[in-house]
């Protein structure tokens, strides 16, 4: 029976009865890559929203400018 069990995902260490065993390196690499994918997806979503906002603003400014030129 185990006295204590602690898993620390970030460092990839498992602590059983005071001893340490490394998680499989591939599992840690997968965990880290999945975290990076999530971070990049979030960043990409924010950038897409910014580009959409900029596109809408530019078209609004173009339409206003065209309207001003027609009125003068």
XYZ file of N, CA, C and O in Angstrom:
288
model
N 0.845 -1.176 0.000
C 0.000 0.000 0.000
C 0.888 1.236 0.000
O 1.897 1.283 0.676
N 0.475 2.262 -0.759
C 1.260 3.481 -0.869
C 0.949 4.417 0.288
O -0.201 4.615 0.652
N 2.021 4.967 0.880
C 1.843 5.945 1.941
C 1.295 7.251 1.370
O 0.413 7.865 1.940
N 1.870 7.694 0.261
C 1.395 8.924 -0.377
C 1.659 8.847 -1.869
O 2.565 8.183 -2.324
N 0.836 9.504 -2.611
C 0.985 9.559 -4.059
C 0.782 10.988 -4.507
O -0.231 11.591 -4.189
N 1.748 11.528 -5.205
C 1.612 12.887 -5.713
C 2.123 12.907 -7.141
O 3.199 12.416 -7.425
N 1.330 13.431 -8.015
C 1.751 13.554 -9.407
C 1.853 15.032 -9.727
O 0.914 15.785 -9.525
N 2.987 15.416 -10.205
C 3.210 16.803 -10.594
C 3.427 16.811 -12.096
O 4.498 16.499 -12.592
N 2.374 17.148 -12.844
C 2.384 17.034 -14.299
C 3.462 17.890 -14.944
O 4.105 17.471 -15.887
N 3.654 19.099 -14.453
C 4.569 20.002 -15.144
C 5.992 19.460 -15.160
O 6.657 19.492 -16.162
N 6.459 18.957 -14.037
C 7.830 18.463 -13.988
C 7.916 17.014 -14.419
O 8.997 16.504 -14.686
N 6.781 16.331 -14.501
C 6.790 14.944 -14.923
C 7.276 13.996 -13.846
O 7.732 12.897 -14.126
N 7.180 14.389 -12.579
C 7.648 13.538 -11.488
C 6.470 12.859 -10.801
O 5.429 13.457 -10.603
N 6.667 11.606 -10.438
C 5.690 10.890 -9.626
C 6.396 10.502 -8.337
O 7.487 9.957 -8.352
N 5.762 10.799 -7.220
C 6.366 10.538 -5.922
C 5.620 9.388 -5.253
O 4.466 9.503 -4.905
N 6.284 8.250 -5.069
C 5.714 7.102 -4.377
C 6.600 6.782 -3.176
O 7.768 6.454 -3.337
N 6.022 6.891 -1.973
C 6.754 6.574 -0.736
C 8.104 7.288 -0.668
O 9.106 6.715 -0.266
N 8.137 8.514 -1.124
C 9.369 9.299 -1.030
C 10.333 9.056 -2.169
O 11.317 9.762 -2.298
N 10.104 8.065 -3.025
C 10.985 7.832 -4.176
C 10.430 8.528 -5.404
O 9.255 8.825 -5.483
N 11.273 8.776 -6.373
C 10.846 9.484 -7.578
C 11.038 8.612 -8.802
O 12.028 7.908 -8.927
N 10.083 8.668 -9.685
C 10.190 7.981 -10.968
C 9.755 8.953 -12.043
O 8.767 9.664 -11.880
N 10.454 9.017 -13.134
C 10.115 9.937 -14.223
C 8.957 9.380 -15.040
O 8.892 8.190 -15.314
N 8.023 10.252 -15.379
C 6.993 9.858 -16.322
C 7.668 9.638 -17.660
O 8.742 10.153 -17.929
N 7.021 8.923 -18.497
C 7.547 8.693 -19.828
C 7.807 10.034 -20.507
O 6.959 10.916 -20.523
N 8.990 10.208 -21.059
C 9.369 11.467 -21.705
C 8.415 11.832 -22.838
O 8.123 12.998 -23.055
N 7.919 10.844 -23.547
C 6.982 11.123 -24.641
C 5.687 11.712 -24.093
O 5.116 12.612 -24.699
N 5.212 11.215 -22.951
C 4.001 11.753 -22.341
C 4.190 13.216 -21.951
O 3.310 14.045 -22.164
N 5.352 13.533 -21.386
C 5.631 14.923 -21.006
C 5.717 15.795 -22.246
O 5.177 16.910 -22.263
N 6.360 15.315 -23.290
C 6.459 16.078 -24.527
C 5.068 16.332 -25.108
O 4.747 17.451 -25.526
N 4.227 15.312 -25.108
C 2.853 15.457 -25.607
C 2.096 16.485 -24.778
O 1.411 17.354 -25.312
N 2.229 16.399 -23.465
C 1.565 17.352 -22.573
C 2.019 18.781 -22.881
O 1.196 19.695 -23.005
N 3.328 18.978 -23.021
C 3.867 20.311 -23.304
C 3.418 20.815 -24.671
O 3.065 21.988 -24.822
N 3.416 19.952 -25.666
C 3.001 20.359 -27.012
C 1.512 20.693 -27.055
O 1.105 21.651 -27.721
N 0.703 19.917 -26.341
C -0.730 20.228 -26.286
C -0.978 21.575 -25.612
O -1.846 22.339 -26.035
N -0.208 21.880 -24.578
C -0.330 23.175 -23.908
C 0.058 24.302 -24.865
O -0.604 25.350 -24.914
N 1.105 24.087 -25.643
C 1.537 25.093 -26.619
C 0.494 25.272 -27.718
O 0.226 26.395 -28.151
N -0.123 24.192 -28.144
C -1.188 24.273 -29.154
C -2.355 25.097 -28.623
O -2.897 25.958 -29.325
N -2.743 24.860 -27.369
C -3.834 25.640 -26.772
C -3.475 27.123 -26.714
O -4.284 27.993 -27.047
N -2.245 27.414 -26.316
C -1.793 28.807 -26.240
C -1.809 29.453 -27.621
O -2.302 30.582 -27.799
N -1.314 28.752 -28.630
C -1.289 29.289 -29.986
C -2.693 29.459 -30.556
O -2.960 30.436 -31.266
N -3.593 28.528 -30.253
C -4.980 28.666 -30.706
C -5.633 29.901 -30.098
O -6.361 30.626 -30.780
N -5.378 30.149 -28.810
C -5.916 31.345 -28.156
C -5.355 32.611 -28.800
O -6.092 33.560 -29.081
N -4.050 32.615 -29.024
C -3.413 33.773 -29.648
C -3.955 33.982 -31.063
O -4.247 35.112 -31.470
N -4.124 32.908 -31.818
C -4.646 32.995 -33.175
C -6.062 33.558 -33.187
O -6.408 34.410 -34.019
N -6.889 33.107 -32.239
C -8.262 33.608 -32.152
C -8.268 35.111 -31.898
O -9.012 35.868 -32.540
N -7.416 35.575 -30.996
C -7.336 37.005 -30.699
C -6.865 37.794 -31.914
O -7.389 38.880 -32.211
N -5.890 37.257 -32.638
C -5.398 37.943 -33.828
C -6.459 37.987 -34.922
O -6.604 39.006 -35.609
N -7.205 36.909 -35.083
C -8.283 36.899 -36.072
C -9.346 37.943 -35.733
O -9.850 38.626 -36.633
N -9.673 38.073 -34.451
C -10.640 39.089 -34.038
C -10.106 40.493 -34.329
O -10.866 41.366 -34.774
N -8.829 40.711 -34.104
C -8.220 42.017 -34.368
C -8.252 42.332 -35.857
O -8.595 43.454 -36.256
N -7.899 41.362 -36.685
C -7.919 41.571 -38.133
C -9.332 41.865 -38.612
O -9.548 42.770 -39.431
N -10.311 41.156 -38.089
C -11.706 41.402 -38.469
C -12.116 42.821 -38.081
O -12.730 43.548 -38.878
N -11.759 43.242 -36.875
C -12.083 44.591 -36.416
C -11.412 45.635 -37.303
O -12.037 46.623 -37.709
N -10.135 45.424 -37.628
C -9.408 46.368 -38.478
C -10.040 46.439 -39.866
O -10.182 47.528 -40.441
N -10.404 45.319 -40.428
C -11.027 45.266 -41.743
C -12.334 46.065 -41.745
O -12.588 46.874 -42.651
N -13.174 45.849 -40.738
C -14.437 46.579 -40.639
C -14.203 48.080 -40.475
O -14.902 48.894 -41.090
N -13.218 48.450 -39.674
C -12.911 49.865 -39.462
C -12.422 50.517 -40.750
O -12.841 51.635 -41.093
N -11.549 49.848 -41.476
C -11.030 50.402 -42.730
C -12.164 50.625 -43.729
O -12.255 51.680 -44.363
N -13.056 49.630 -43.862
C -14.177 49.792 -44.793
C -15.102 50.921 -44.358
O -15.621 51.675 -45.182
N -15.307 51.059 -43.081
C -16.127 52.164 -42.576
C -15.486 53.496 -42.941
O -16.166 54.423 -43.407
N -14.175 53.615 -42.758
C -13.470 54.855 -43.083
C -13.512 55.139 -44.585
O -13.682 56.300 -45.000
N -13.368 54.109 -45.407
C -13.437 54.281 -46.858
C -14.814 54.791 -47.259
O -14.940 55.724 -48.069
N -15.874 54.201 -46.713
C -17.235 54.627 -47.037
C -17.484 56.070 -46.603
O -18.116 56.850 -47.336
N -16.979 56.443 -45.425
C -17.136 57.822 -44.952
C -16.405 58.793 -45.871
O -16.916 59.866 -46.198
N -15.235 58.413 -46.303
C -14.443 59.271 -47.187
C -15.148 59.440 -48.534
O -15.201 60.531 -49.082
N -15.646 58.330 -49.070
C -16.370 58.398 -50.341
C -17.601 59.283 -50.206
O -17.928 60.056 -51.106
N -18.295 59.164 -49.099
C -19.491 59.986 -48.855
C -19.126 61.462 -48.783
O -19.835 62.313 -49.323
N -18.025 61.771 -48.146
C -17.568 63.167 -48.048
C -17.230 63.730 -49.412
O -17.522 64.886 -49.721
N -16.586 62.918 -50.253
C -16.205 63.376 -51.594
C -17.422 63.608 -52.466
O -17.450 64.525 -53.293
N -18.445 62.812 -52.323
C -19.667 62.979 -53.098
C -20.421 64.237 -52.675
O -21.039 64.904 -53.474
N -20.377 64.523 -51.379
C -21.100 65.671 -50.845
C -20.414 66.987 -51.185
O -21.049 68.031 -51.163
N -19.131 66.978 -51.499
C -18.426 68.233 -51.749
C -18.337 68.566 -53.210
O -18.879 68.094 -54.084
